[in-house]
Amino acid sequence: MSGSSHGASLAFGQAVIGPPGSGKTTYCHGMQQFLARLGRRVAVVNLDPANEVTPYERAVDVAELVTLPDVMESLKLGPNGGLIYCMEYLEANLDWLQEKLAALRGHYFLFDCPGQVELYTHHSALKNVFAQLAKWDLRLAAVHLVDSHYCTDPGKFISVLCTSLSTMLHVELPHVNVLSKMDLIEQYGKLAFNLDYYTEVLDLSYLVDHLASDPFFKNYRRLNEKLVEVIEDYSLVSFVPLSVQDKESMRRVMQAVDKANGYSFGDQEHRSLEALMSAAMGADFHFTSTLAVQEKYVQSEDEAVQEEEEMDV
């Protein structure tokens, strides 16, 4: 997987990121099984030095290089400081990772990443690892998992939107935000708005109004309005809902990721030019249909003016 043989060594994969408990390891296991049924050779790479037990077989395991318990014990660090040290150690020993990945040429990669939010919002080690993977002709998309229970609390959902936006800007990878554990969302409580409001991140002023009805958040209305303005000004954040047990849900996430990292535009799985064009024309078709409605509206307006003129005559 060196940069010298670009065409032959081009590979694709997903960097599965997100806060603790968002379902990253479960996602990697489910996506590995799903893609394997489609005929893809999938290798799961565990980059979480705190991951002691996983349901999937680890093709590459960072624990062979460094483990969190060892770092915490030898350097007297806490879990957060230990994880940051582990990622910096991985960054300093990328030749180890390159050798491991080179042995898996021809595979589609799933990188199961640590759950520390700082690693994706402002610390540079993991970002630099991803950048080096790109130099090795590994085309990655970041799959950012967020637990869907945050939708039931408007205040937490605004926080999630800010974190997702910050992650997208910092990590610098094609990004797919995913609302995980959708099969459990009804257990978390009633949603204030329809699900598409949260997945499409529609007019967030309604969310601010909803928050203002709470006496605690009423004092922070101005702050929430400004946070919402930042999110809407960038207009980058949207979510794909996911239930790992639902095949249709997994297919939608897979298609979104395949477009993000470019897999669906390659020659894998013998994709035809027609399939590539149908994937690429989605936005154009939407524009064309909007244009047709606009033309119809203008035409009917002209007809109405013409009728008025005839009546005046």
Coordinates of N, CA and C in Angstrom, one line a residue, residues 161-248:
L161 N -25.2 18.3 17.5 CA -25.0 19.0 16.2 C -23.7 19.8 16.2
C162 N -23.4 20.5 17.3 CA -22.1 21.2 17.4 C -20.9 20.3 17.4
T163 N -21.0 19.2 18.1 CA -19.9 18.2 18.1 C -19.7 17.6 16.7
S164 N -20.8 17.2 16.1 CA -20.7 16.7 14.7 C -20.1 17.6 13.7
L165 N -20.5 18.9 13.8 CA -19.9 19.9 12.9 C -18.4 20.1 13.2
S166 N -18.1 20.2 14.5 CA -16.7 20.4 14.9 C -15.8 19.2 14.4
T167 N -16.4 18.0 14.5 CA -15.7 16.8 14.0 C -15.5 16.8 12.5
M168 N -16.5 17.2 11.8 CA -16.4 17.2 10.3 C -15.3 18.2 9.9
L169 N -15.3 19.3 10.5 CA -14.3 20.4 10.2 C -12.9 20.0 10.6
H170 N -12.7 19.2 11.7 CA -11.4 18.9 12.2 C -10.8 17.6 11.5
V171 N -11.6 16.6 11.3 CA -11.1 15.3 10.8 C -10.7 15.4 9.4
E172 N -11.4 16.2 8.6 CA -11.1 16.5 7.2 C -11.2 15.2 6.3
L173 N -12.3 14.4 6.6 CA -12.6 13.3 5.7 C -14.0 13.5 5.2
P174 N -14.3 12.8 4.0 CA -15.7 12.8 3.6 C -16.5 12.2 4.8
H175 N -17.7 12.7 5.1 CA -18.3 12.4 6.4 C -19.7 11.9 6.2
V176 N -20.1 10.9 6.9 CA -21.5 10.4 7.0 C -21.8 10.3 8.5
N177 N -22.8 11.2 8.9 CA -23.3 11.2 10.3 C -24.4 10.2 10.4
V178 N -24.4 9.3 11.4 CA -25.3 8.3 11.6 C -26.0 8.3 13.0
L179 N -27.3 8.3 13.0 CA -28.1 8.1 14.2 C -28.2 6.7 14.5
S180 N -27.5 6.1 15.5 CA -27.5 4.7 15.7 C -28.5 4.3 16.7
K181 N -28.8 3.0 16.8 CA -29.7 2.4 17.8 C -31.1 2.9 17.6
M182 N -31.5 3.1 16.3 CA -32.9 3.6 16.0 C -34.0 2.6 16.5
D183 N -33.6 1.3 16.6 CA -34.6 0.4 17.1 C -35.0 0.6 18.5
L184 N -34.2 1.4 19.3 CA -34.4 1.6 20.7 C -35.0 3.0 20.9
I185 N -35.2 3.8 19.9 CA -35.6 5.2 20.1 C -36.9 5.4 20.8
E186 N -37.8 4.5 20.6 CA -39.1 4.6 21.3 C -39.0 4.4 22.8
Q187 N -38.0 3.7 23.2 CA -37.8 3.4 24.6 C -37.2 4.7 25.3
Y188 N -36.6 5.6 24.6 CA -36.0 6.7 25.2 C -37.0 7.8 25.5
G189 N -38.1 7.8 24.9 CA -39.1 8.9 25.1 C -39.7 9.4 23.8
K190 N -40.7 10.3 23.9 CA -41.4 10.8 22.7 C -40.5 11.9 22.1
L191 N -40.5 11.9 20.8 CA -39.8 13.0 20.1 C -40.7 14.2 20.0
A192 N -40.0 15.4 20.1 CA -40.8 16.7 20.0 C -41.2 16.9 18.5
F193 N -40.5 16.4 17.6 CA -40.8 16.6 16.1 C -40.6 15.3 15.4
N194 N -41.1 15.2 14.1 CA -40.9 14.0 13.3 C -39.5 13.7 13.2
L195 N -39.2 12.4 12.9 CA -37.8 12.0 12.8 C -37.0 12.7 11.7
D196 N -37.7 13.0 10.5 CA -37.0 13.7 9.5 C -36.5 15.1 9.9
Y197 N -37.1 15.7 10.9 CA -36.7 17.0 11.4 C -35.2 16.8 11.9
Y198 N -35.0 15.7 12.6 CA -33.7 15.5 13.2 C -32.6 15.0 12.2
T199 N -33.1 14.1 11.3 CA -32.1 13.5 10.3 C -31.7 14.6 9.2
E200 N -32.7 15.4 8.8 CA -32.4 16.4 7.8 C -31.9 17.7 8.4
V201 N -32.0 17.8 9.8 CA -31.6 19.0 10.5 C -32.3 20.2 9.9
L202 N -33.7 20.2 10.0 CA -34.5 21.2 9.4 C -34.5 22.5 10.3
D203 N -35.3 23.4 10.0 CA -35.3 24.8 10.7 C -35.2 24.6 12.2
L204 N -34.0 24.9 12.7 CA -33.7 24.7 14.1 C -34.3 25.7 15.0
S205 N -34.9 26.8 14.5 CA -35.5 27.8 15.3 C -36.6 27.2 16.1
Y206 N -37.3 26.1 15.6 CA -38.3 25.4 16.3 C -37.8 24.7 17.5
L207 N -36.5 24.2 17.4 CA -35.9 23.6 18.5 C -35.6 24.6 19.6
V208 N -35.1 25.8 19.2 CA -34.9 26.8 20.2 C -36.1 27.2 20.9
D209 N -37.2 27.4 20.2 CA -38.5 27.7 20.8 C -39.0 26.6 21.8
H210 N -38.7 25.4 21.4 CA -39.1 24.2 22.3 C -38.3 24.3 23.5
L211 N -37.0 24.6 23.4 CA -36.1 24.7 24.6 C -36.6 25.9 25.5
A212 N -37.0 27.0 24.9 CA -37.4 28.1 25.7 C -38.6 27.9 26.6
S213 N -39.3 26.8 26.3 CA -40.5 26.5 27.2 C -40.0 25.9 28.5
D214 N -38.7 25.5 28.6 CA -38.2 24.9 29.8 C -37.6 26.1 30.6
P215 N -38.0 26.3 31.8 CA -37.5 27.4 32.6 C -36.0 27.5 32.7
F216 N -35.3 26.4 32.8 CA -33.8 26.3 32.9 C -33.2 26.9 31.6
F217 N -33.7 26.4 30.4 CA -33.1 26.8 29.2 C -33.5 28.2 28.7
K218 N -34.6 28.7 29.3 CA -35.1 30.1 28.9 C -34.0 31.1 29.1
N219 N -33.2 31.0 30.1 CA -32.1 32.0 30.3 C -31.0 31.9 29.3
Y220 N -31.0 30.8 28.6 CA -29.9 30.6 27.6 C -30.4 30.6 26.2
R221 N -31.5 31.3 26.0 CA -32.1 31.3 24.6 C -31.2 32.0 23.6
R222 N -30.6 33.1 24.0 CA -29.7 33.8 23.1 C -28.5 32.9 22.7
L223 N -27.9 32.2 23.7 CA -26.8 31.3 23.4 C -27.2 30.2 22.4
N224 N -28.4 29.6 22.7 CA -28.8 28.5 21.8 C -29.1 29.1 20.4
E225 N -29.6 30.3 20.3 CA -29.9 30.9 19.0 C -28.6 31.0 18.2
K226 N -27.5 31.5 18.9 CA -26.2 31.7 18.2 C -25.6 30.3 17.8
L227 N -25.7 29.3 18.7 CA -25.2 28.0 18.3 C -25.9 27.4 17.1
V228 N -27.2 27.6 17.1 CA -28.0 27.1 15.9 C -27.7 27.9 14.7
E229 N -27.4 29.2 14.8 CA -27.0 30.0 13.6 C -25.7 29.4 13.0
V230 N -24.7 29.1 13.9 CA -23.5 28.5 13.4 C -23.7 27.2 12.6
I231 N -24.5 26.3 13.2 CA -24.8 25.0 12.6 C -25.5 25.2 11.2
E232 N -26.4 26.1 11.2 CA -27.2 26.4 9.9 C -26.3 27.1 8.9
D233 N -25.4 28.0 9.3 CA -24.6 28.7 8.4 C -23.7 27.8 7.6
Y234 N -23.1 26.8 8.3 CA -22.3 25.8 7.6 C -23.1 24.8 6.8
S235 N -24.3 24.5 7.2 CA -25.2 23.7 6.5 C -24.5 22.4 6.0
L236 N -23.8 21.7 6.9 CA -23.1 20.5 6.6 C -23.7 19.3 7.3
V237 N -24.4 19.5 8.4 CA -24.8 18.3 9.3 C -26.1 17.8 8.9
S238 N -26.2 16.5 8.6 CA -27.4 15.7 8.5 C -27.1 14.3 8.9
F239 N -28.2 13.5 9.1 CA -27.9 12.2 9.7 C -28.6 11.1 8.9
V240 N -28.0 9.9 8.9 CA -28.7 8.7 8.3 C -29.1 7.8 9.5
P241 N -30.4 7.5 9.6 CA -30.8 6.6 10.7 C -30.3 5.2 10.5
L242 N -30.0 4.5 11.6 CA -29.4 3.2 11.5 C -29.9 2.3 12.6
S243 N -30.4 1.1 12.2 CA -30.6 0.0 13.1 C -29.8 -1.2 12.5
V244 N -28.8 -1.6 13.2 CA -27.8 -2.7 12.7 C -28.6 -3.9 12.3
Q245 N -29.7 -4.2 13.0 CA -30.4 -5.5 12.7 C -31.3 -5.4 11.4
D246 N -31.5 -4.2 10.9 CA -32.3 -3.9 9.8 C -31.5 -3.8 8.5
K247 N -31.6 -4.8 7.6 CA -30.8 -4.9 6.4 C -31.0 -3.6 5.5
E248 N -32.3 -3.1 5.4 CA -32.5 -2.0 4.5 C -31.8 -0.7 5.1

